[in-house]
Coordinates of C-alpha atoms and ligand atoms in Angstrom, one line a residue:
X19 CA -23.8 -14.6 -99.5
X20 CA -25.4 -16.8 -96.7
X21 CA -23.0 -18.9 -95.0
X22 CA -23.9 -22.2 -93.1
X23 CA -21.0 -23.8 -90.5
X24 CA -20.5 -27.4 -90.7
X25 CA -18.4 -28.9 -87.5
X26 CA -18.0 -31.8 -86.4
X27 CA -15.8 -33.0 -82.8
X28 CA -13.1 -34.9 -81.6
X29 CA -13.4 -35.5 -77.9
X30 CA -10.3 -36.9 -75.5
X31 CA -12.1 -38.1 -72.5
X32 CA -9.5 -39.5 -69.5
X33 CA -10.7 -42.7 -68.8
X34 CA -10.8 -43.2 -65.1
X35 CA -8.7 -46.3 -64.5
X36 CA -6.2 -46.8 -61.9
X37 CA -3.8 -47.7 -64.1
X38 CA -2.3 -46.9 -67.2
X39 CA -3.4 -48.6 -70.1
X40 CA -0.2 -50.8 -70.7
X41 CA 1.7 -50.4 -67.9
X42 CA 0.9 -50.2 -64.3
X43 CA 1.6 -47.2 -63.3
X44 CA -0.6 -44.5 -61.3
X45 CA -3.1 -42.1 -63.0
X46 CA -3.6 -40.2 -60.1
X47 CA -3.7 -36.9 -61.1
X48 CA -1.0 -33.7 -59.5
X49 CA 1.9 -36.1 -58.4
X50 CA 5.8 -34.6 -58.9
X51 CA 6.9 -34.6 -62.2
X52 CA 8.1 -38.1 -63.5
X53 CA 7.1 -40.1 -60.2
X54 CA 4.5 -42.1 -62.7
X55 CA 6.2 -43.4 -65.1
X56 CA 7.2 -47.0 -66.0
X57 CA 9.5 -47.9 -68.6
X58 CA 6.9 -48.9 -71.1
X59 CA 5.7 -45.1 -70.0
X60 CA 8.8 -43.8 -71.1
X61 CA 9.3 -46.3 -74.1
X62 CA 12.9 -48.0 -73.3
X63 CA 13.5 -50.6 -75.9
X64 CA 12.4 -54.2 -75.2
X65 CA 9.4 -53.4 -72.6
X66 CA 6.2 -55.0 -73.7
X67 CA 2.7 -53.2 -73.4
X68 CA 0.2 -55.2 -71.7
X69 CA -3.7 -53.4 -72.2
X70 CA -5.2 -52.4 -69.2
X71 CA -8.8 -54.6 -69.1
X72 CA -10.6 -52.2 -67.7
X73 CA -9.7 -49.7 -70.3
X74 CA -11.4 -51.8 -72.6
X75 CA -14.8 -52.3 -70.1
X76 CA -15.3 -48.6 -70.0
X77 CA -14.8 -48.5 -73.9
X78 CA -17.6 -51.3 -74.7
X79 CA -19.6 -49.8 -71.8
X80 CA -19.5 -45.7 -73.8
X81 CA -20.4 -48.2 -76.7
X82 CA -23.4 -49.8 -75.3
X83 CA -24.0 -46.3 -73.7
X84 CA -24.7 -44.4 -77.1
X85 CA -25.9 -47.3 -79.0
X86 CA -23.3 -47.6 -80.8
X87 CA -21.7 -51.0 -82.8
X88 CA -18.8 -52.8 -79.9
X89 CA -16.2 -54.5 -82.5
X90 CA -15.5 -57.9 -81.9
X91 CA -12.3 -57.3 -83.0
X92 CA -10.4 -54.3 -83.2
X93 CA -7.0 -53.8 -83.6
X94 CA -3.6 -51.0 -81.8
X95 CA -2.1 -49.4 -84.2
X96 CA 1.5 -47.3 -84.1
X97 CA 0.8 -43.7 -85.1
X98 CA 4.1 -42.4 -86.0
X99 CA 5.6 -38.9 -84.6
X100 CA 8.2 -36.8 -82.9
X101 CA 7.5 -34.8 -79.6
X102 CA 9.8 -34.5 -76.7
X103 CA 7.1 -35.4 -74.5
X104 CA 6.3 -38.6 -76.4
X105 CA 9.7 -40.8 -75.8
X106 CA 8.5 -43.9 -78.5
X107 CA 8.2 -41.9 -81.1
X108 CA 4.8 -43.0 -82.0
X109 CA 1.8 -43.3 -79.9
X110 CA -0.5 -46.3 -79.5
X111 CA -3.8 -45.8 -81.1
X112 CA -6.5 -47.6 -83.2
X113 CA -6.9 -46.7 -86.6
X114 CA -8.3 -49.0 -88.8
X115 CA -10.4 -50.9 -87.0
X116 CA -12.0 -49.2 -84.0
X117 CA -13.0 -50.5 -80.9
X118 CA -16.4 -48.3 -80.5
X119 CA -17.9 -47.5 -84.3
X120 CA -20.9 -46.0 -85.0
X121 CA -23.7 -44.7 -82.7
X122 CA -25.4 -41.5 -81.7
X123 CA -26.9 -39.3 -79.2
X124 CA -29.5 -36.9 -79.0
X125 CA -29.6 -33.0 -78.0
X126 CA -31.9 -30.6 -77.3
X127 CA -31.9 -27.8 -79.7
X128 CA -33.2 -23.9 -78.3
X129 CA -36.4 -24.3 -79.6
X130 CA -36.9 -27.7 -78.0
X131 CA -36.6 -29.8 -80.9
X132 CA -34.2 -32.8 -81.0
X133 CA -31.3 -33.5 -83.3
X134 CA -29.5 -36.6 -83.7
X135 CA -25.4 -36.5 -84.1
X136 CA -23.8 -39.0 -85.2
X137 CA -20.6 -40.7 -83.5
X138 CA -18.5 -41.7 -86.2
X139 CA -16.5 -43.6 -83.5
X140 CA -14.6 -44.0 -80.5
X141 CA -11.3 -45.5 -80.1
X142 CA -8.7 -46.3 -77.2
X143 CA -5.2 -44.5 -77.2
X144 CA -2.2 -43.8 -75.0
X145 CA -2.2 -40.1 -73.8
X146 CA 1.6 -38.3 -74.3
X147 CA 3.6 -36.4 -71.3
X148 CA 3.6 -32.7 -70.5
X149 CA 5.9 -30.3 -72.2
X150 CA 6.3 -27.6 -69.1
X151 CA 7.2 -24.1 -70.9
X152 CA 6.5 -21.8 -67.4
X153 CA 8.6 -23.2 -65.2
X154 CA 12.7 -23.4 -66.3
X155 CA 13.7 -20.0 -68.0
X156 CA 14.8 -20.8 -71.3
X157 CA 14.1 -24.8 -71.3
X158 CA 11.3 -27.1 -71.2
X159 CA 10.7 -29.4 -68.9
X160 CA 9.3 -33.0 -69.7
X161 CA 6.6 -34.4 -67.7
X162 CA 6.1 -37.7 -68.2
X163 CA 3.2 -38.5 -65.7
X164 CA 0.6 -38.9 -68.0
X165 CA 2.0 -40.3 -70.7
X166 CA 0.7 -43.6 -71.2
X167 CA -2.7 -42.7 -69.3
X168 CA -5.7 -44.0 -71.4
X169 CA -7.8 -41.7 -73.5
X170 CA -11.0 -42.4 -75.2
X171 CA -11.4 -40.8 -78.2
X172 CA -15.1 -40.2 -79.7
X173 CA -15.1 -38.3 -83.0
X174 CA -18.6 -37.3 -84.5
X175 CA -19.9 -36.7 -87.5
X176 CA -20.1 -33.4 -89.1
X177 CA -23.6 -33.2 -88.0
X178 CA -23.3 -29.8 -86.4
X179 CA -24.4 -26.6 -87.6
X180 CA -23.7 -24.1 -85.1
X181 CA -21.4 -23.4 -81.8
X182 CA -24.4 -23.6 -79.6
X183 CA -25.2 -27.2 -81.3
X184 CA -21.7 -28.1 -80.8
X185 CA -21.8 -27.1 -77.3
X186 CA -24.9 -29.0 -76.7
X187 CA -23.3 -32.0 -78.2
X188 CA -20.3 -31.7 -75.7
X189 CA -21.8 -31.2 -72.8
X190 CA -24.4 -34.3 -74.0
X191 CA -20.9 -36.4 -74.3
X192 CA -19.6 -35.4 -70.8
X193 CA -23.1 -36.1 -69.3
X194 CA -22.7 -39.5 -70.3
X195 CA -19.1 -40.1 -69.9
X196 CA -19.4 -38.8 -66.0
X197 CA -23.1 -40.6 -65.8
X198 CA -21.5 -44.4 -66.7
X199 CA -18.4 -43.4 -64.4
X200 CA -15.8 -43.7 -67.0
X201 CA -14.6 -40.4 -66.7
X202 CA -13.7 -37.5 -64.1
X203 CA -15.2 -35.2 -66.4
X204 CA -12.7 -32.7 -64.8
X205 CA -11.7 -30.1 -67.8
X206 CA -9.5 -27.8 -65.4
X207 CA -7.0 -31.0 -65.4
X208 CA -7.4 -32.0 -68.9
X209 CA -10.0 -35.2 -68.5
X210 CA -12.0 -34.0 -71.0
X211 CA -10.7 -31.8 -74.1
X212 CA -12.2 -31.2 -77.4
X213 CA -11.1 -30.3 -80.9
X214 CA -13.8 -28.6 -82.9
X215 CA -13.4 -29.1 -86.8
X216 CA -14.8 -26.0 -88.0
X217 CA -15.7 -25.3 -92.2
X218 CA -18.2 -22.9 -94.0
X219 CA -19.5 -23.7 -97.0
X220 CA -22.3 -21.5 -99.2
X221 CA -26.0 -22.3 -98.0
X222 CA -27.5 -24.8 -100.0
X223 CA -24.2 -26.4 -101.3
X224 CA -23.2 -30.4 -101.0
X225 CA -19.6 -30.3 -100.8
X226 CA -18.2 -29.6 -97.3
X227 CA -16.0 -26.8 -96.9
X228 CA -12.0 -26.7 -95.9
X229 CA -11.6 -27.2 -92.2
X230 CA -9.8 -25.9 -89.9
X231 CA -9.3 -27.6 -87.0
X232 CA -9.3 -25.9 -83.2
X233 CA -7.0 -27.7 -80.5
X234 CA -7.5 -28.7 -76.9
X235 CA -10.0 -26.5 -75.5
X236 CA -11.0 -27.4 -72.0
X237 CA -14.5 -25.4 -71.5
X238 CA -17.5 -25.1 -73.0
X239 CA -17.4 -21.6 -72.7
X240 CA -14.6 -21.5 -74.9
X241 CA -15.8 -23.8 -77.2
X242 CA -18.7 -21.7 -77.7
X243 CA -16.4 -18.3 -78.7
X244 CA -13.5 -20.0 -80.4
X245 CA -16.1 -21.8 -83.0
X246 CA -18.1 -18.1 -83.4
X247 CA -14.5 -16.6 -83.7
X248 CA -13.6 -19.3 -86.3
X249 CA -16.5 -19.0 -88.5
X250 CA -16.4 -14.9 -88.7
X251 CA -12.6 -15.6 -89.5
X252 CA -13.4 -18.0 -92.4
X253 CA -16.2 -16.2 -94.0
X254 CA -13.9 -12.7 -93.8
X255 CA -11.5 -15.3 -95.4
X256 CA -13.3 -16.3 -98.3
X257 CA -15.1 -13.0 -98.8
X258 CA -11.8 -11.3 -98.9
X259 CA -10.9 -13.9 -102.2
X260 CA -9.0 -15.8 -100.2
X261 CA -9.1 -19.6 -99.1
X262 CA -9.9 -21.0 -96.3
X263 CA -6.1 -24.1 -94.9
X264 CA -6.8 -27.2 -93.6
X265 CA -4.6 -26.3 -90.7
X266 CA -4.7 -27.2 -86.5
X267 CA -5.8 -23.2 -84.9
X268 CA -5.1 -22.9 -80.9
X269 CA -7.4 -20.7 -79.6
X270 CA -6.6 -18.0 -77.3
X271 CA -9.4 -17.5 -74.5
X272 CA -7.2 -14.5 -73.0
X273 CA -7.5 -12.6 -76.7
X274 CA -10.2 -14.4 -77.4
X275 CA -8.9 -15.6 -81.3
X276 CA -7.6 -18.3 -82.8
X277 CA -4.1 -18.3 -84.3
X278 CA -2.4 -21.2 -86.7
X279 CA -0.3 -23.6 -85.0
X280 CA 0.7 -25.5 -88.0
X281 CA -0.6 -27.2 -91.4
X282 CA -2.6 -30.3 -90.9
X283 CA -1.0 -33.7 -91.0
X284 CA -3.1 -36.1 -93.9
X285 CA -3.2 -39.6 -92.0
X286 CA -0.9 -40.9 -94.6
X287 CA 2.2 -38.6 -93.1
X288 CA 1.9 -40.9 -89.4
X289 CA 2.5 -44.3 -91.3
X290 CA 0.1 -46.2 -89.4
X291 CA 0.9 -49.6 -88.8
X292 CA -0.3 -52.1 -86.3
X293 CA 1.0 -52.4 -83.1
X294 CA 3.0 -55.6 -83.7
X295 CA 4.1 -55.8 -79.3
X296 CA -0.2 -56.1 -79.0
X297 CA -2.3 -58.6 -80.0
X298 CA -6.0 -57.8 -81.7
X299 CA -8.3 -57.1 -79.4
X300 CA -11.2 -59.8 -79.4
X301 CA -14.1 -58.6 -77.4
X302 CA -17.2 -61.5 -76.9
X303 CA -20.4 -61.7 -76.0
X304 CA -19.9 -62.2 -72.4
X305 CA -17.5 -59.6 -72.1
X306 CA -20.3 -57.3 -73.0
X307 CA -23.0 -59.1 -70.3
X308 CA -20.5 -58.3 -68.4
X309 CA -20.2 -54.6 -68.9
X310 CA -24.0 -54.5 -69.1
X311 CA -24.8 -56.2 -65.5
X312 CA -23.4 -52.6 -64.0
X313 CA -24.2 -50.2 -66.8
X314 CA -26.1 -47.8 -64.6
X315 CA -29.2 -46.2 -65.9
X316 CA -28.7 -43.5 -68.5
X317 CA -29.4 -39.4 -68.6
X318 CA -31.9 -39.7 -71.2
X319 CA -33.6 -42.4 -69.4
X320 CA -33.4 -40.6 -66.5
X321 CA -35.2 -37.7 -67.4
X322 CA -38.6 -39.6 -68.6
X323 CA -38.8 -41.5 -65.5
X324 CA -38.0 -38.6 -63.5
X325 CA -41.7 -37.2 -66.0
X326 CA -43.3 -40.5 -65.8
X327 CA -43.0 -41.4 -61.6
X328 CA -42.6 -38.3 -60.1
X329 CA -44.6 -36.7 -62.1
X330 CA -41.9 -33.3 -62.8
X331 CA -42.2 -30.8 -65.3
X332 CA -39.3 -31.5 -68.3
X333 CA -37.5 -28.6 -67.5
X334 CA -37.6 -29.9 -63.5
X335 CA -36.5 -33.6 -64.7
X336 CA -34.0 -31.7 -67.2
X337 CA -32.6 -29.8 -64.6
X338 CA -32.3 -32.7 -62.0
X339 CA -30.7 -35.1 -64.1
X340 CA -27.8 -32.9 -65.3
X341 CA -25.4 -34.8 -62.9
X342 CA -25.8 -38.3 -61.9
X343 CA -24.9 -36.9 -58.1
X344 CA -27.9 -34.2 -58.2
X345 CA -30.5 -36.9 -59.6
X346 CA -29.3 -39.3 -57.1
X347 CA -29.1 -36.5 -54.0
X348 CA -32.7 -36.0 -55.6
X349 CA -34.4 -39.1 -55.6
X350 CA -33.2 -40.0 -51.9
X351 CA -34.5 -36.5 -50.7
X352 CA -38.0 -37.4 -52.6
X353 CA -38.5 -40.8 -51.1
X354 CA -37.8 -39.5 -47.3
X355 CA -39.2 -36.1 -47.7
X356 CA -42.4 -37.9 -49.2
X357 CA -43.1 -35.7 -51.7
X358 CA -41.6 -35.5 -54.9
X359 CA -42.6 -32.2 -56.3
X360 CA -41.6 -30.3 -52.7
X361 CA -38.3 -31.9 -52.7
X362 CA -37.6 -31.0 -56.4
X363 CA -38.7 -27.5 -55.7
X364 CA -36.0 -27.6 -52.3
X365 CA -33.4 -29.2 -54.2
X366 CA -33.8 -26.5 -57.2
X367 CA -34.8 -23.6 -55.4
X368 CA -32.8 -23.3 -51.4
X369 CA -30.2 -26.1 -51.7
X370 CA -29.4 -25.4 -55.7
X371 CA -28.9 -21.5 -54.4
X372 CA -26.8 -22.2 -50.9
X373 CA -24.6 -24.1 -53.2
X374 CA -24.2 -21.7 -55.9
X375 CA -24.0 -18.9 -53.4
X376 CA -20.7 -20.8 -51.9
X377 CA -19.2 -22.5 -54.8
X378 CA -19.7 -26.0 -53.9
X379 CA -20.4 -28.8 -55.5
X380 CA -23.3 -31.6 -54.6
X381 CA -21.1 -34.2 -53.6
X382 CA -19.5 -32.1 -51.0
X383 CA -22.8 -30.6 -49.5
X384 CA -22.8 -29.6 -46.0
X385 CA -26.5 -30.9 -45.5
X386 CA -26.6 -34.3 -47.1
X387 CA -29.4 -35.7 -49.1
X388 CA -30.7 -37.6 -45.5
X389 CA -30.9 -34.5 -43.7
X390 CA -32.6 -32.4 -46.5
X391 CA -34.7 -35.0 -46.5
X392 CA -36.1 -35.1 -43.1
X393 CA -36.2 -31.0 -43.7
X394 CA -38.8 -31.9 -46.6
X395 CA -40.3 -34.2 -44.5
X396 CA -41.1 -32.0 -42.1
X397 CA -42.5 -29.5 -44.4
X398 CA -44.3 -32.1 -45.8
X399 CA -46.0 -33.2 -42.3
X400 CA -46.8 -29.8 -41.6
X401 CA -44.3 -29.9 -38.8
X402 CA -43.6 -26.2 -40.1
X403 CA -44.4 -23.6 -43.1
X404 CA -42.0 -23.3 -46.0
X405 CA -41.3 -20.0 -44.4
X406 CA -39.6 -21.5 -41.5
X407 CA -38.2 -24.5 -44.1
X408 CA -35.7 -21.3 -45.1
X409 CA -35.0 -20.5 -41.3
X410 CA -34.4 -24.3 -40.6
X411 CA -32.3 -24.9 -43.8
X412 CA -30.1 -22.0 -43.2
X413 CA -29.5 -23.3 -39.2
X414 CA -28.5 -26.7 -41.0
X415 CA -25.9 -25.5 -43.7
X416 CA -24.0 -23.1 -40.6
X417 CA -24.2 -26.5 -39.0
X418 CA -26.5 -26.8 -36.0
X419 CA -27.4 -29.8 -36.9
X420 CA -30.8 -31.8 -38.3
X421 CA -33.8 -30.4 -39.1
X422 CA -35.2 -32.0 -36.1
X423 CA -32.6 -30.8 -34.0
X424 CA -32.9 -27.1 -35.3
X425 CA -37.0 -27.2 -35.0
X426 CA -36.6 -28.2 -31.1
X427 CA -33.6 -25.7 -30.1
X428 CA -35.2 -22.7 -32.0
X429 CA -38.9 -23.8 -30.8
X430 CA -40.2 -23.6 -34.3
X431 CA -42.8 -26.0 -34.2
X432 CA -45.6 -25.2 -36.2
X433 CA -48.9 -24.2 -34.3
X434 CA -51.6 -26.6 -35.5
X435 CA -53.7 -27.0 -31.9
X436 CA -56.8 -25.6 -32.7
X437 CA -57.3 -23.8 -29.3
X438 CA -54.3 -21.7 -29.5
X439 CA -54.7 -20.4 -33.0
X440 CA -58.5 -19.9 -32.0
X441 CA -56.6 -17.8 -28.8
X442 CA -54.4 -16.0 -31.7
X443 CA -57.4 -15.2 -34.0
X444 CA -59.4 -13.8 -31.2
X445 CA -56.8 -11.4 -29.6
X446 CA -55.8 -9.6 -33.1
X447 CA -59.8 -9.5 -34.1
X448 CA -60.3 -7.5 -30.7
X449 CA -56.9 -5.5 -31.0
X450 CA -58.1 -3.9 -34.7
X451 CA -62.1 -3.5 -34.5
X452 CA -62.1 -1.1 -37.4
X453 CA -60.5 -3.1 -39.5
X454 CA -62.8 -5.9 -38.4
X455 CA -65.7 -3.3 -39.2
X456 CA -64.6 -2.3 -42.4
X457 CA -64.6 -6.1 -43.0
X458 CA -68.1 -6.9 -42.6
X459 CA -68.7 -3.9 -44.3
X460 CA -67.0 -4.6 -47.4
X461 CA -67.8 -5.6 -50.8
X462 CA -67.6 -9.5 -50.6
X463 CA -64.9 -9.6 -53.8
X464 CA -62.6 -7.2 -52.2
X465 CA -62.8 -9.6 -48.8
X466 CA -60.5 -12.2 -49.7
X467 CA -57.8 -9.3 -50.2
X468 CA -58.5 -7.7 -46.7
X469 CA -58.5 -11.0 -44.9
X470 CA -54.7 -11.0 -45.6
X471 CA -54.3 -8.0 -43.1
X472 CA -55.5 -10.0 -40.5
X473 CA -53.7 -13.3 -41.8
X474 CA -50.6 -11.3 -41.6
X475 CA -50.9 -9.9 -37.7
X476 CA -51.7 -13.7 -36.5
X477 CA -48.4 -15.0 -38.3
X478 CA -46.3 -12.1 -37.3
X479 CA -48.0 -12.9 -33.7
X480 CA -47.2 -16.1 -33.8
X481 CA -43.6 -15.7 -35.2
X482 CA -44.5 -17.9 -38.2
X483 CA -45.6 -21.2 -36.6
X484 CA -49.5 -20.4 -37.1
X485 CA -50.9 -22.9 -39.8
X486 CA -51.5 -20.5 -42.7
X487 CA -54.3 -22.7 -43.6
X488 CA -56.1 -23.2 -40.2
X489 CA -55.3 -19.4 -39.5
X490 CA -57.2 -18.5 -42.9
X491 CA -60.0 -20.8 -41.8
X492 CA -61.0 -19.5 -38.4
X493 CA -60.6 -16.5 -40.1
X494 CA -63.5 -16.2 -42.5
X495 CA -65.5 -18.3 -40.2
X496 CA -65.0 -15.8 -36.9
X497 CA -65.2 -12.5 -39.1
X498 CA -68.3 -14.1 -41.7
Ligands
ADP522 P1 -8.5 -36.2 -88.4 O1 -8.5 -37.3 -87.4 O2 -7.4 -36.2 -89.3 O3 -8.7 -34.9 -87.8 P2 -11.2 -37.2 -89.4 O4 -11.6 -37.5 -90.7 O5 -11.1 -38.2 -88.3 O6 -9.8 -36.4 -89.4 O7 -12.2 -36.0 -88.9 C1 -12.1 -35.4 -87.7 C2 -13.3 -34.6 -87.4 O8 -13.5 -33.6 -88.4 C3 -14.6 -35.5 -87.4 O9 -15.3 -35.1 -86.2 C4 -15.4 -35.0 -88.6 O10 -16.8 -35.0 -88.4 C5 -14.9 -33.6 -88.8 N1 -14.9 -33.1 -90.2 C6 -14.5 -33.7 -91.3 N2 -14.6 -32.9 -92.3 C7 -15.2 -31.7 -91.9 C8 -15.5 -30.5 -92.5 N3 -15.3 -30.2 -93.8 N4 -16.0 -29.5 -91.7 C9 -16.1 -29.7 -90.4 N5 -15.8 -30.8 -89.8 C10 -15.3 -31.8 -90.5
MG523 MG1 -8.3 -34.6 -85.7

């Protein structure tokens, strides 16, 4: 029997207010346990929820972001259940009417193609508290810092039909989220979790398969093996005779499986009902000019303009664009270096690798994007080789200061007075006269290979500073 997976995700992205998104309390991230939390937070009786506007800005503004329909009204509703880290008793969601409905984005499949997902829809919700099972032997502590913080949720269609499509989806989402600035993006601390629906159904069958439905995982490494996992699990399922539940699965990276948590809930069982303390939420048409004055521009458009002006490869512009920081650390290196393909190939190839080599992240680059700029530029001028580019860079990230700075101290300079390469040229031609014999002697298709001995004794001569070119060209003139 073939097999084909359908999933489809549900993504919690943090949105990055201050606030909470009814009370005012602090999202800031790692404070001690219950220092955050307001009454509403912890849901005495007789506290009122008021919503957080700019909660509702970076909603319309994901909307706007992915195309998507921005309700003019949408409306918080009560979703009914017990927790210990969720004092109410319900949380505060939208059900029924959403505030984000449907829109879509594109990924890039292996082979290059493009596929279009589907987002179903996105809607605003309260996040709950922490149950803490490490740290009181025998007890749980409650955390209730982050209840109350404000989530967007964006569920998709089921428009996936692998891991590796569901991954690319993802990490499409997060580029986005991150890109507009509504979220941290951080999935060590939680600001962006998924649940994966997985199902398997019978190639070339309608009907949708049962799904089970994978909780919280916070990397797309994991994604990636917990859906894989999930689907052999299911079709060993079903070929066994049995049937696949409709249950929630918890996937374990450390054993790498998934294991039941517990039988899904049907909506029915939370007895949704508006949220009688809030009041619809009425969104108009200036509220949306609003949000659309700073909608900064977006991945996708990014990466043409990145083709179209600068003239980059896709896979250049692809890989440039991935963070809003890199594209923007790019462009300002390409308009003071002067030249945009030189400072992609910098950015991608010596600054990409010092970075990687010591774990740190663009933002937090020792050599900002105004100094690695005036590096390119003086490749660029011919101040010095590429070569010495590598020497210069390296003097900058230990932190010995500009590029000009480093050129100067370290007498790099590049050699580009005529008179002192012709002085270079000379003394090796004299110092190897067989060579020089064997030259003139040689086959005219096998000179352009030989030449390179002598290229080589000038540079080494020279410690690197000769210009390559003006060396090659007193070259074939003096030994022709
Ligand atoms: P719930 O909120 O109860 O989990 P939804 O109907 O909102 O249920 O669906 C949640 C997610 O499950 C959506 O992303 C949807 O695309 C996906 N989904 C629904 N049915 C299937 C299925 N049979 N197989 C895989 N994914 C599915
Ligand atoms: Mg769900």
């Amino acid at each position: 029997m073939q097999w084909e997976t359908v999933i489809g995700l549900e993504i919690h992205t943090q949105l990055a207010t201050k606030s909470k998104i009814f009370s005012g309390s602090s999202t800031a991230f790692g404070a001690e346990p219950n220092t955050q939390a307001a009454l509403i937070d912890l849901g005495m009786p007789g506290v009122l929820p008021v919503l957080n506007r700019d909660a509702v800005r970076m909603a319309v503004r994901f909307g706007k972001a992915i195309d998507a329909r921005v309700a003019e009204r949408s409306v918080f509703a009560r979703k009914n259940y017990f927790y210990p880290d969720l004092p109410k008793g319900y949380q505060i969601s939208q059900y029924e009417l959403p505030v984000v409905g449907e829109g879509s984005v594109e990924i890039v499949l292996d082979d290059g193609d493009v596929k279009t997902i589907g987002v179903t829809r996105a809607h605003l919700e309260e996040d709950a508290g922490k149950s803490l099972h490490e740290d009181f032997h025998g007890m749980t502590g409650i955390d209730l810092n982050r209840a109350g913080t404000p989530l967007l949720e964006i569920v998709s269609e089921p428009d996936m039909r692998s891991a590796k499509e569901a991954v690319a989806y993802a990490k499409k989402i997060h580029q986005i989220v991150t890109y507009i600035g509504i979220c941290d993006g951080n999935m060590q601390e939680g600001s962006f979790r998924v649940d994966a629906n997985v199902s398997i159904r019978p190639k070339g069958q309608a009907e949708f398969g049962t799904r089970a439905e994978l909780k919280n995982i916070n990397s797309f490494r994991f994604l990636e093996k917990a859906i894989n996992f999930e689907i052999e699990r299911q079709i060993e399922v079903i070929e066994d005779g049995g049937k696949v539940v409709q249950e929630t699965r918890l996937y374990d990276a450390a054993k790498d499986e998934t294991r039941s948590m517990r039988t899904k809930e049907e909506a029915n069982d939370y007895r949704y009902f508006p949220d009688p303390d809030l009041l619809p939420l009425e969104i108009d048409e200036a509220f949306i000019a609003d949000v659309m004055a700073t909608m900064p521009e977006l991945p996708d458009a990014r990466l043409a303009r990145f083709q179209s002006d600068y003239g980059l490869s896709t896979y250049d512009a692809d890989v440039l664009t991935a963070s809003r920081p890199l594209a923007d650390y790019f462009e300002a290196v390409a308009e003071i270096g002067g030249d945009a393909k030189l400072a992609a190939n910098w950015v991608m190839g010596e600054l990409a690798a010092a970075l990687n080599r010591d774990g740190i992240d663009i933002d937090a680059s020792p050599v900002d994007a105004e100094a690695f700029g005036q590096l390119v530029a003086r490749i660029h001028d011919n101040t010095i080789s590429g070569k010495i580019g590598k020497e210069v860079f390296a003097a900058m990230w230990a932190g010995e200061g500009s590029a000009d700075a480093v050129i100067a101290a370290k007498g790099l300079k590049q050699i580009t007075d005529t008179g002192a390469i012709e002085a270079l040229v000379d003394a090796v031609l004299a110092a190897n006269p067989v060579q020089v014999e064997n030259y003139r002697n040689a086959d005219p298709a096998k000179q352009p290979k030989m030449i390179g001995f002598f290229v080589g004794q000038i540079m080494k001569q020279s410690q690197g500073k000769a210009n390559p070119q003006q060396v090659n060209e007193l070259l074939r003139k003096k030994l022709s």
